[in-house]
PDB file of C-alpha atoms and ligand atoms in Angstrom:
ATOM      1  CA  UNK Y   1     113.027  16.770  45.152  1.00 95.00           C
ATOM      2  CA  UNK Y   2     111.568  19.350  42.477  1.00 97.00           C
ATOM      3  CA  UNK Y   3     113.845  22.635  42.659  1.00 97.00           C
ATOM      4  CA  UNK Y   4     112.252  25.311  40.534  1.00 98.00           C
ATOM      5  CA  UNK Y   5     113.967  28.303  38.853  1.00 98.00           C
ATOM      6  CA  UNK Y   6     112.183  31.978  37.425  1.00 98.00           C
ATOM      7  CA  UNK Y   7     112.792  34.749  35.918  1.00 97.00           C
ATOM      8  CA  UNK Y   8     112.821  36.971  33.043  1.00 96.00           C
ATOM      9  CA  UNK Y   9     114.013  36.072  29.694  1.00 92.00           C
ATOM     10  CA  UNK Y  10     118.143  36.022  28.656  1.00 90.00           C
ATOM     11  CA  UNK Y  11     118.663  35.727  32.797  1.00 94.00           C
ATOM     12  CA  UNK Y  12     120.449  32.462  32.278  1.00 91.00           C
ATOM     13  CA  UNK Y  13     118.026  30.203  33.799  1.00 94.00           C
ATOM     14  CA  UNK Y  14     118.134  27.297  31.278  1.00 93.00           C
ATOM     15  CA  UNK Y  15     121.600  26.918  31.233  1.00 92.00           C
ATOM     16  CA  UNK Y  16     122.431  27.126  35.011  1.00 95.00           C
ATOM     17  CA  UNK Y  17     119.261  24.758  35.169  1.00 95.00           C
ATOM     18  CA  UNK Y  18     120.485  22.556  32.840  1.00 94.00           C
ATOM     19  CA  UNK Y  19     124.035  22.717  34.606  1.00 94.00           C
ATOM     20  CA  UNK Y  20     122.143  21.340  38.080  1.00 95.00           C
ATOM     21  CA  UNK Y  21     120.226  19.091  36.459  1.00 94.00           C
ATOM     22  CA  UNK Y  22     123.622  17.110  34.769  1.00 92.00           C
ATOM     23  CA  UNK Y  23     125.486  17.691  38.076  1.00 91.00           C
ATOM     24  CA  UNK Y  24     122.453  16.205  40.176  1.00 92.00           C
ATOM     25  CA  UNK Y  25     121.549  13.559  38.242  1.00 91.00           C
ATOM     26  CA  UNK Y  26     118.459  15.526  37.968  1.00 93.00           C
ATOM     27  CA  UNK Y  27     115.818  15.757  35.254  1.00 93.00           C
ATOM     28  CA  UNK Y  28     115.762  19.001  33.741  1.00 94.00           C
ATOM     29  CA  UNK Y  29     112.628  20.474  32.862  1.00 95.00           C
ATOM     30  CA  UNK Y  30     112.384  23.479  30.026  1.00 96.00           C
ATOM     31  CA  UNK Y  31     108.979  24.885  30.685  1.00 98.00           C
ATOM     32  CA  UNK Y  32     109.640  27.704  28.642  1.00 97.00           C
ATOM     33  CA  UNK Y  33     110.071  25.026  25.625  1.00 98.00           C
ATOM     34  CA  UNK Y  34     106.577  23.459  25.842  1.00 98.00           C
ATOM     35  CA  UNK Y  35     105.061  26.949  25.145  1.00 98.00           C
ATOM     36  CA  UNK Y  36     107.351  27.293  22.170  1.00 98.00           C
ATOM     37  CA  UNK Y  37     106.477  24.314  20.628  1.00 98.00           C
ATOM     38  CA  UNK Y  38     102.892  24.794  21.081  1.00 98.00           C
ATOM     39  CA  UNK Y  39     103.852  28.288  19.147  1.00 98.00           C
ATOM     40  CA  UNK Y  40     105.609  26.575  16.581  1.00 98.00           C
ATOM     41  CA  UNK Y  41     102.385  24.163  15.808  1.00 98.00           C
ATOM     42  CA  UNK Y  42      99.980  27.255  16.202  1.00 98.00           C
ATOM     43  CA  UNK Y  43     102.013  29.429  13.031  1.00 98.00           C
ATOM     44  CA  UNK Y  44     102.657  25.931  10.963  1.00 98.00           C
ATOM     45  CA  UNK Y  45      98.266  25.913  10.991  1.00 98.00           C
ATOM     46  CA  UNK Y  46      98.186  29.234  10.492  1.00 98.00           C
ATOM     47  CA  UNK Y  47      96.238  30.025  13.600  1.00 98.00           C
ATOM     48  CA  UNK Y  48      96.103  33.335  14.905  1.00 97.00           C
ATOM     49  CA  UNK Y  49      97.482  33.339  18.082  1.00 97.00           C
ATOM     50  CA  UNK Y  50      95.380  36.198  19.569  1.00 96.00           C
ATOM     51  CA  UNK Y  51      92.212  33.806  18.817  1.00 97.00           C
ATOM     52  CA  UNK Y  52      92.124  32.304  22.349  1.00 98.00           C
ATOM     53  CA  UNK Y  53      89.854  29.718  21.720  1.00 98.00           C
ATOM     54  CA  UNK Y  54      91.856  28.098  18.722  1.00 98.00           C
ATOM     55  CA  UNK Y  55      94.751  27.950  20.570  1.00 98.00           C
ATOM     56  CA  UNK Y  56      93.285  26.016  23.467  1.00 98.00           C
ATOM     57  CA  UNK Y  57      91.895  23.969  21.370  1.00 98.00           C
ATOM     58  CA  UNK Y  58      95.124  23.422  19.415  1.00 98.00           C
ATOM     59  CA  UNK Y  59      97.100  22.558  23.469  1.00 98.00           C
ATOM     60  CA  UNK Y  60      94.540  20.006  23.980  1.00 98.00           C
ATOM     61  CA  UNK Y  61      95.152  18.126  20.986  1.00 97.00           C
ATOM     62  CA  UNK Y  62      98.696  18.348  20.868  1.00 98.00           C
ATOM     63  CA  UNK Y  63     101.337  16.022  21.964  1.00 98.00           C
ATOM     64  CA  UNK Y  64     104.507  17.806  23.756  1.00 97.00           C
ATOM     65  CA  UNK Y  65     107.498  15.289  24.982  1.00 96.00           C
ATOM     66  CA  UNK Y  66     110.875  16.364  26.797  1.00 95.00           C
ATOM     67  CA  UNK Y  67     113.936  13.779  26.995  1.00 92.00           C
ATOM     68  CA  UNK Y  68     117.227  14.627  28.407  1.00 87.00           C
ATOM     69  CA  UNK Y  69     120.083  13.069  26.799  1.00 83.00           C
ATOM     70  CA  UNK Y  70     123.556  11.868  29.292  1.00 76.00           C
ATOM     71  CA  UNK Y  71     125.437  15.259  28.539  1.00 75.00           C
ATOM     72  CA  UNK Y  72     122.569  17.003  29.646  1.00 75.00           C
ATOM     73  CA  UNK Y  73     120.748  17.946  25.676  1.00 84.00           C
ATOM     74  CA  UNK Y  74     117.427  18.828  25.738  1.00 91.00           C
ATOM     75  CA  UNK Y  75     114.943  16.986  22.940  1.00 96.00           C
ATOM     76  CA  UNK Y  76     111.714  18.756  22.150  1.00 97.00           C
ATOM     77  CA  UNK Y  77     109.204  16.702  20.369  1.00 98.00           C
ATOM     78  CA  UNK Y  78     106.267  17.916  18.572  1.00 98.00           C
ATOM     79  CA  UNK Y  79     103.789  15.147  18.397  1.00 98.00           C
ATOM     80  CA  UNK Y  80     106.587  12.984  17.738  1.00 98.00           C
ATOM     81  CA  UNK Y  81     108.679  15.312  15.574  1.00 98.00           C
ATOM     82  CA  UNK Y  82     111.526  16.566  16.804  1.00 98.00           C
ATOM     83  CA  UNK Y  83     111.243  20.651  17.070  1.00 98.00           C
ATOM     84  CA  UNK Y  84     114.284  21.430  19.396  1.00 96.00           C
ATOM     85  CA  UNK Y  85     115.907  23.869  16.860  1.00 93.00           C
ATOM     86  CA  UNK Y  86     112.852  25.121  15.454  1.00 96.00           C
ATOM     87  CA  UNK Y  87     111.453  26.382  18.710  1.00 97.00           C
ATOM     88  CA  UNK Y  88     114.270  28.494  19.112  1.00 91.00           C
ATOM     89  CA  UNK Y  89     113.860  30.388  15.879  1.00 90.00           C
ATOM     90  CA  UNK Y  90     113.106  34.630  16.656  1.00 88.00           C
ATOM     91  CA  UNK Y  91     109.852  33.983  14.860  1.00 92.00           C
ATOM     92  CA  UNK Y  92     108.628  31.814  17.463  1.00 95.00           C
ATOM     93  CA  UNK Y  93     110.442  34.208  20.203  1.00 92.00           C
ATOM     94  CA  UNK Y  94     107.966  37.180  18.512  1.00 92.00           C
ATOM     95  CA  UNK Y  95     104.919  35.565  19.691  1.00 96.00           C
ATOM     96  CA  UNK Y  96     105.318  32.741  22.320  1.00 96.00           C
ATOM     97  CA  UNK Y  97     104.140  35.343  25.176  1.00 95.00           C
ATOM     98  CA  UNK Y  98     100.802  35.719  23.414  1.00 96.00           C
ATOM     99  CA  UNK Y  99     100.327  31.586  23.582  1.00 98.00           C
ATOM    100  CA  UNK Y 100     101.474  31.769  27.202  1.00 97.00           C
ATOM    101  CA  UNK Y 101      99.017  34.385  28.580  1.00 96.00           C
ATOM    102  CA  UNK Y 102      96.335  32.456  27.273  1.00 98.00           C
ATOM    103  CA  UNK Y 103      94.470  30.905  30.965  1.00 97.00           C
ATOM    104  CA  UNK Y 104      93.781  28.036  28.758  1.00 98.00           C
ATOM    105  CA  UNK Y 105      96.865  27.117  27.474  1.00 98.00           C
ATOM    106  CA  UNK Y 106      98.706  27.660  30.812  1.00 98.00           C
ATOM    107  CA  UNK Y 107      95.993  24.913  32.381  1.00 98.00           C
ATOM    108  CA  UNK Y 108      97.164  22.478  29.622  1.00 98.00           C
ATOM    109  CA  UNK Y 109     100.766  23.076  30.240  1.00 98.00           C
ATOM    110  CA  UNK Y 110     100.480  22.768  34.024  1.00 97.00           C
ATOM    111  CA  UNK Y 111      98.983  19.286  34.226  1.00 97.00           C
ATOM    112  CA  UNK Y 112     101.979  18.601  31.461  1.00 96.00           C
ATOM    113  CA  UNK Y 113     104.230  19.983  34.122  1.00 97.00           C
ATOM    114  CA  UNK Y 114     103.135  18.523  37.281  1.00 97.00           C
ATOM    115  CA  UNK Y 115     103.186  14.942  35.558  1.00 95.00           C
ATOM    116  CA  UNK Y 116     106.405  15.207  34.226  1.00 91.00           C
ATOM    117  CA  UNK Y 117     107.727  16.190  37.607  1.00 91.00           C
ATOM    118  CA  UNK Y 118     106.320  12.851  39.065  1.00 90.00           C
ATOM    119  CA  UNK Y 119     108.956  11.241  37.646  1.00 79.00           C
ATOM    120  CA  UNK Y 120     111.499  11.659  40.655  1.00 87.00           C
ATOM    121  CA  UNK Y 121     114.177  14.719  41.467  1.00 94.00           C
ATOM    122  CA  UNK Y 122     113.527  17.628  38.781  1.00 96.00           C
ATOM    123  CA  UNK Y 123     114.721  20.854  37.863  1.00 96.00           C
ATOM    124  CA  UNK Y 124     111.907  23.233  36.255  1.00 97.00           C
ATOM    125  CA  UNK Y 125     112.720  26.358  34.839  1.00 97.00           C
ATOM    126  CA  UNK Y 126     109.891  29.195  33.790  1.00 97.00           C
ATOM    127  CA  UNK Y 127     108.298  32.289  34.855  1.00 97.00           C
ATOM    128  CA  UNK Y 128     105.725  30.670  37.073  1.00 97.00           C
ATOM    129  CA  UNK Y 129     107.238  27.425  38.953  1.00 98.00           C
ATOM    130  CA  UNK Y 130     107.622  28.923  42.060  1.00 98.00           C
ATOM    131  CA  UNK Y 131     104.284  30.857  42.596  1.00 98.00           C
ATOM    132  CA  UNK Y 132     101.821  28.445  40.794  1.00 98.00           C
ATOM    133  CA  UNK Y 133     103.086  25.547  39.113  1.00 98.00           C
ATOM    134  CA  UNK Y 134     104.847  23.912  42.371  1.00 98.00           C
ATOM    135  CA  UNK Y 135     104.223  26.392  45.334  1.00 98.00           C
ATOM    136  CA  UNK Y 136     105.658  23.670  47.575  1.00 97.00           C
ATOM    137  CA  UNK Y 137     108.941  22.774  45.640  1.00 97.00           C
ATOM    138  CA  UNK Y 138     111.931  21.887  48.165  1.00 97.00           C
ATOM    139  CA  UNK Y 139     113.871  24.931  46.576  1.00 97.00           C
ATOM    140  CA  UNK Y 140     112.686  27.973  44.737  1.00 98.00           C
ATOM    141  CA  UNK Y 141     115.207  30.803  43.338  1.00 98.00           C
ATOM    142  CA  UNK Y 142     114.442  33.774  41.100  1.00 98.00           C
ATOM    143  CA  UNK Y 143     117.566  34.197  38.508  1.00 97.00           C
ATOM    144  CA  UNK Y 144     117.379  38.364  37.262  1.00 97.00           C
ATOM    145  CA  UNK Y 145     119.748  40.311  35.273  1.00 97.00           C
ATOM    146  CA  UNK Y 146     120.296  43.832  34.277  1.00 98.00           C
ATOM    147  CA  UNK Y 147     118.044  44.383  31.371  1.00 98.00           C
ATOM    148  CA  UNK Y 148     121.036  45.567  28.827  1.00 97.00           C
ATOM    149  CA  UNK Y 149     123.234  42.342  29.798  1.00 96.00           C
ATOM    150  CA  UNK Y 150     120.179  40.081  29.032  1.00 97.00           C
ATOM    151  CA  UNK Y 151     119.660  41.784  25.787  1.00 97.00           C
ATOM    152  CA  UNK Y 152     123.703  41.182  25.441  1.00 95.00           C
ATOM    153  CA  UNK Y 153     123.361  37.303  26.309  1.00 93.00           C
ATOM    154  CA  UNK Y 154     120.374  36.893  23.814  1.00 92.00           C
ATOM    155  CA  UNK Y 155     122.267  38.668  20.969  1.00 93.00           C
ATOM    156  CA  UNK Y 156     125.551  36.363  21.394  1.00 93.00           C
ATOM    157  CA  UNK Y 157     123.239  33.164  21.992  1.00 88.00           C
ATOM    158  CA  UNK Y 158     121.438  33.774  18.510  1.00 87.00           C
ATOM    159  CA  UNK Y 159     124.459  34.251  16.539  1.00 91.00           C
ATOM    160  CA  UNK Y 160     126.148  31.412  18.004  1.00 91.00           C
ATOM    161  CA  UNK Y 161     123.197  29.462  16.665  1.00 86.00           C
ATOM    162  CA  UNK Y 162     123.399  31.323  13.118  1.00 88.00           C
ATOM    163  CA  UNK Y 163     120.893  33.682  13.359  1.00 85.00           C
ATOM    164  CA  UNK Y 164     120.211  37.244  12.223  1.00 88.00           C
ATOM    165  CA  UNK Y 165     119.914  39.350  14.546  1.00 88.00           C
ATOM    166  CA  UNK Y 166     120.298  43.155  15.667  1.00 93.00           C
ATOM    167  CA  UNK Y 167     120.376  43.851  19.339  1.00 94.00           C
ATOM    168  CA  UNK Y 168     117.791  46.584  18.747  1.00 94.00           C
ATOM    169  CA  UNK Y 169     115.304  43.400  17.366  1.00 91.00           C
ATOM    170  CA  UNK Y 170     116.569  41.867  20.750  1.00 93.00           C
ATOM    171  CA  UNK Y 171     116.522  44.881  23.094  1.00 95.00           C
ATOM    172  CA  UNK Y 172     112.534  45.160  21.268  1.00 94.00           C
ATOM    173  CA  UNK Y 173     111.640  41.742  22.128  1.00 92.00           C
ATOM    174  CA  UNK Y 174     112.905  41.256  25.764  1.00 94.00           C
ATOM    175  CA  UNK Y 175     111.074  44.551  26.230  1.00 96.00           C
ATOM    176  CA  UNK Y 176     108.014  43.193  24.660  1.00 93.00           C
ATOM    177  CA  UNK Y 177     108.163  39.659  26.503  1.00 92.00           C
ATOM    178  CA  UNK Y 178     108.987  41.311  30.184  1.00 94.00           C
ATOM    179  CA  UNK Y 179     105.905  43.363  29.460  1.00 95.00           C
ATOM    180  CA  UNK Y 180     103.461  40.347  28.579  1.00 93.00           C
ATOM    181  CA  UNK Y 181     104.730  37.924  30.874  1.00 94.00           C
ATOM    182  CA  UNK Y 182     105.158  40.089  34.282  1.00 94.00           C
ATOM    183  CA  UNK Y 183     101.516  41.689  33.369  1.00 95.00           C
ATOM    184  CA  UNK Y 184      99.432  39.035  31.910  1.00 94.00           C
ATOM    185  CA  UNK Y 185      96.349  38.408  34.335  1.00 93.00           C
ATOM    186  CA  UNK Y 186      97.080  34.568  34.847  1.00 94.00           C
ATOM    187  CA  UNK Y 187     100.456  33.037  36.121  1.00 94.00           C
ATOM    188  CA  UNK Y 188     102.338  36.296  35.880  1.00 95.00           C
ATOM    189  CA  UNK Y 189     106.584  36.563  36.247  1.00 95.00           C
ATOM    190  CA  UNK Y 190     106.378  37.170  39.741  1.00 94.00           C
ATOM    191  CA  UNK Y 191     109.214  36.040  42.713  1.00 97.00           C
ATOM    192  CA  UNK Y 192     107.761  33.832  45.187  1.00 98.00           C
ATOM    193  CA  UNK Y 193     108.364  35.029  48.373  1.00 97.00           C
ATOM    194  CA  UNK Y 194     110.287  32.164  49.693  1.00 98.00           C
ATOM    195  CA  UNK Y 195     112.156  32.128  46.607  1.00 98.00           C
ATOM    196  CA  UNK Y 196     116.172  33.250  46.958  1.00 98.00           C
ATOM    197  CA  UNK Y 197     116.883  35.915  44.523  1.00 98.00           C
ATOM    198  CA  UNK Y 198     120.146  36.068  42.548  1.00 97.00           C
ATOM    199  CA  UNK Y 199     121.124  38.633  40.531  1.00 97.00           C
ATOM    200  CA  UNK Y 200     123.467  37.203  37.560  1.00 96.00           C
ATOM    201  CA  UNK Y 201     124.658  40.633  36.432  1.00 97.00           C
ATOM    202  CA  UNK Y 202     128.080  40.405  37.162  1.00 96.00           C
ATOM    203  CA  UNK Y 203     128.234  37.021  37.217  1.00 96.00           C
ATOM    204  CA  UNK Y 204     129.630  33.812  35.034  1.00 94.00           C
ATOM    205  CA  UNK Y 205     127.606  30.674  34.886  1.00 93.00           C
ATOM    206  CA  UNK Y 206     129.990  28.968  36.917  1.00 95.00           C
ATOM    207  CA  UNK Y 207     129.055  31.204  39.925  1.00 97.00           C
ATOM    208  CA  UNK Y 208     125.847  30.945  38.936  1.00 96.00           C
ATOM    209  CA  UNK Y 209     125.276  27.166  39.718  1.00 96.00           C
ATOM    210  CA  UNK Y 210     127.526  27.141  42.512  1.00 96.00           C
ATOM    211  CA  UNK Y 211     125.669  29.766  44.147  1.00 96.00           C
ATOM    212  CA  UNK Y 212     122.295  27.232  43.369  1.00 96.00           C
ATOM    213  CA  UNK Y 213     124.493  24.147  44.249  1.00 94.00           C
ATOM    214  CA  UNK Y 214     125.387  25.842  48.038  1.00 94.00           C
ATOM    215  CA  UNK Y 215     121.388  26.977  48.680  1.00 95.00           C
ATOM    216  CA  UNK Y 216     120.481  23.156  47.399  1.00 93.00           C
ATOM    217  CA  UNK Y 217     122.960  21.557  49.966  1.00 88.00           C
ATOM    218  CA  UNK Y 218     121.590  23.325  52.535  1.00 74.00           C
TER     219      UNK Y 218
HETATM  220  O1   DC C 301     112.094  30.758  28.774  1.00 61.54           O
HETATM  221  P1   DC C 301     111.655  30.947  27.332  1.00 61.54           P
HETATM  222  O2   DC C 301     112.188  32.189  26.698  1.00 61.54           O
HETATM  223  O3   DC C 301     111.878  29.746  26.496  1.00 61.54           O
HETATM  224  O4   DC C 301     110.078  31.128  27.452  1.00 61.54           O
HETATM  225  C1   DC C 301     109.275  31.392  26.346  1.00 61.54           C
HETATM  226  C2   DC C 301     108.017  32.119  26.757  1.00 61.54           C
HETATM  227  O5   DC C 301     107.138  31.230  27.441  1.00 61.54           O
HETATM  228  C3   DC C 301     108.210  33.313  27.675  1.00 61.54           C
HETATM  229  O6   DC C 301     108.142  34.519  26.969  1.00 61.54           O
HETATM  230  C4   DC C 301     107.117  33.237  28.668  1.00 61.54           C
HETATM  231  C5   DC C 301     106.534  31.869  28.531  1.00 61.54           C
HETATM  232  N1   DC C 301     106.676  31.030  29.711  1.00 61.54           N
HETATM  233  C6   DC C 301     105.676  31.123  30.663  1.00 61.54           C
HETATM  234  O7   DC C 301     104.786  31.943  30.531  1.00 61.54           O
HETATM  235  N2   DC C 301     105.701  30.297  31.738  1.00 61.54           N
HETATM  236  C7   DC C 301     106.679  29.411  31.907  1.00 61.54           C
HETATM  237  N3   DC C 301     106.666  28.605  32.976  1.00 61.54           N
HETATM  238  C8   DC C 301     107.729  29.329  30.950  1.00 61.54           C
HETATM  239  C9   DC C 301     107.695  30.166  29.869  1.00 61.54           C
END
């Protein structure tokens, strides 16, 4: 069964995927963190990622692994380093949209994706599972929040994990990132139209993935 899960950034799709994926014995998929880490390698060589070519380059001759630990931790490995926490860092957050509009890059990543998900029952989160990755996945849904509470959820994830951080840096980047990734040309944030659309707003991540959990039973 692959179930897939969109939407915009700080909408709380990796956690209520993750949440699924535990409770289902699922395997969760972050697509969001293969771009990352493709990000991450891009800024370690220096490459600029506006050169298009370089970058594609870089996806095809780069290694990116995902392995789910029992209580439901997500490992991101770098050709064999792992990157988990590094991916994370705002740095990467300032330019992973410009990797992912790249038609290239998204090519690279899709045959990643559509492998992995051969592996049995998945959960894939992203901005594109629905519409282009797996048109045809058993369930869709498209997770959305109010733009100020996903700029809220960001802020209090990143200084959880340490970080230093404003909301207006935050408010500036989910701006910037809905912008590239609902208008980019290939793959862009879009709800499928069979997709069920839930808007977290008001809503704990409890609710969240029982919401999921009743559509999935279905
Ligand atoms: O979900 P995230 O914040 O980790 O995603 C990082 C970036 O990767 C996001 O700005 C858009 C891009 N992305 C994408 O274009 N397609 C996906 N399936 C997942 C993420």
């Amino acid at each position: 069964m692959i179930i897939a899960i969109d939407g915009p950034a700080g909408a709380g799709k990796s956690t209520v995927a993750k949440i699924i994926a535990q409770r289902m014995g699922f395997i969760y998929i972050d697509t969001g963190a293969m771009y990352r880490a493709l990000t991450l390698k891009a800024l370690e060589q220096g490459i600029d990622v506006n050169q298009a070519e370089r970058v594609v380059e870089l996806a095809v001759g780069t290694r990116i692994e995902l392995y789910n630990d029992a209580s439901g931790n997500l490992t991101v490995l770098l050709d064999g380093k792992d990157v988990s926490a590094q991916i994370r860092q705002p740095r990467i957050t300032r330019f992973v949209s410009d990797v992912a509009k790249i038609p290239g890059v998204r090519e690279v990543m899709l045959g990643l994706q559509r492998a992995l998900a051969k592996t049995g029952n998945v959960v894939l989160d992203g901005r594109d599972i629905g519409t282009v990755v797996f048109p045809g996945a058993d369930k869709k849904f498209y997770i959305d929040a109010a733009f100020k509470e996903r700029v809220r959820r960001r802020y209090n994830e990143l200084k959880e994990a340490g970080e230093a951080v404003t909301l207006g840096n935050i408010e500036a980047d989910l701006a910037n990132r809905d912008t590239i990734d609902s208008t980019r040309e290939c793959a862009p944030l879009k709800k499928a139209d069979d997709a069920i659309y839930i808007d977290t707003t008001e809503m704990n991540i409890e609710e969240v993935a029982a919401k999921i959990k009743t559509w999935i039973n279905l």
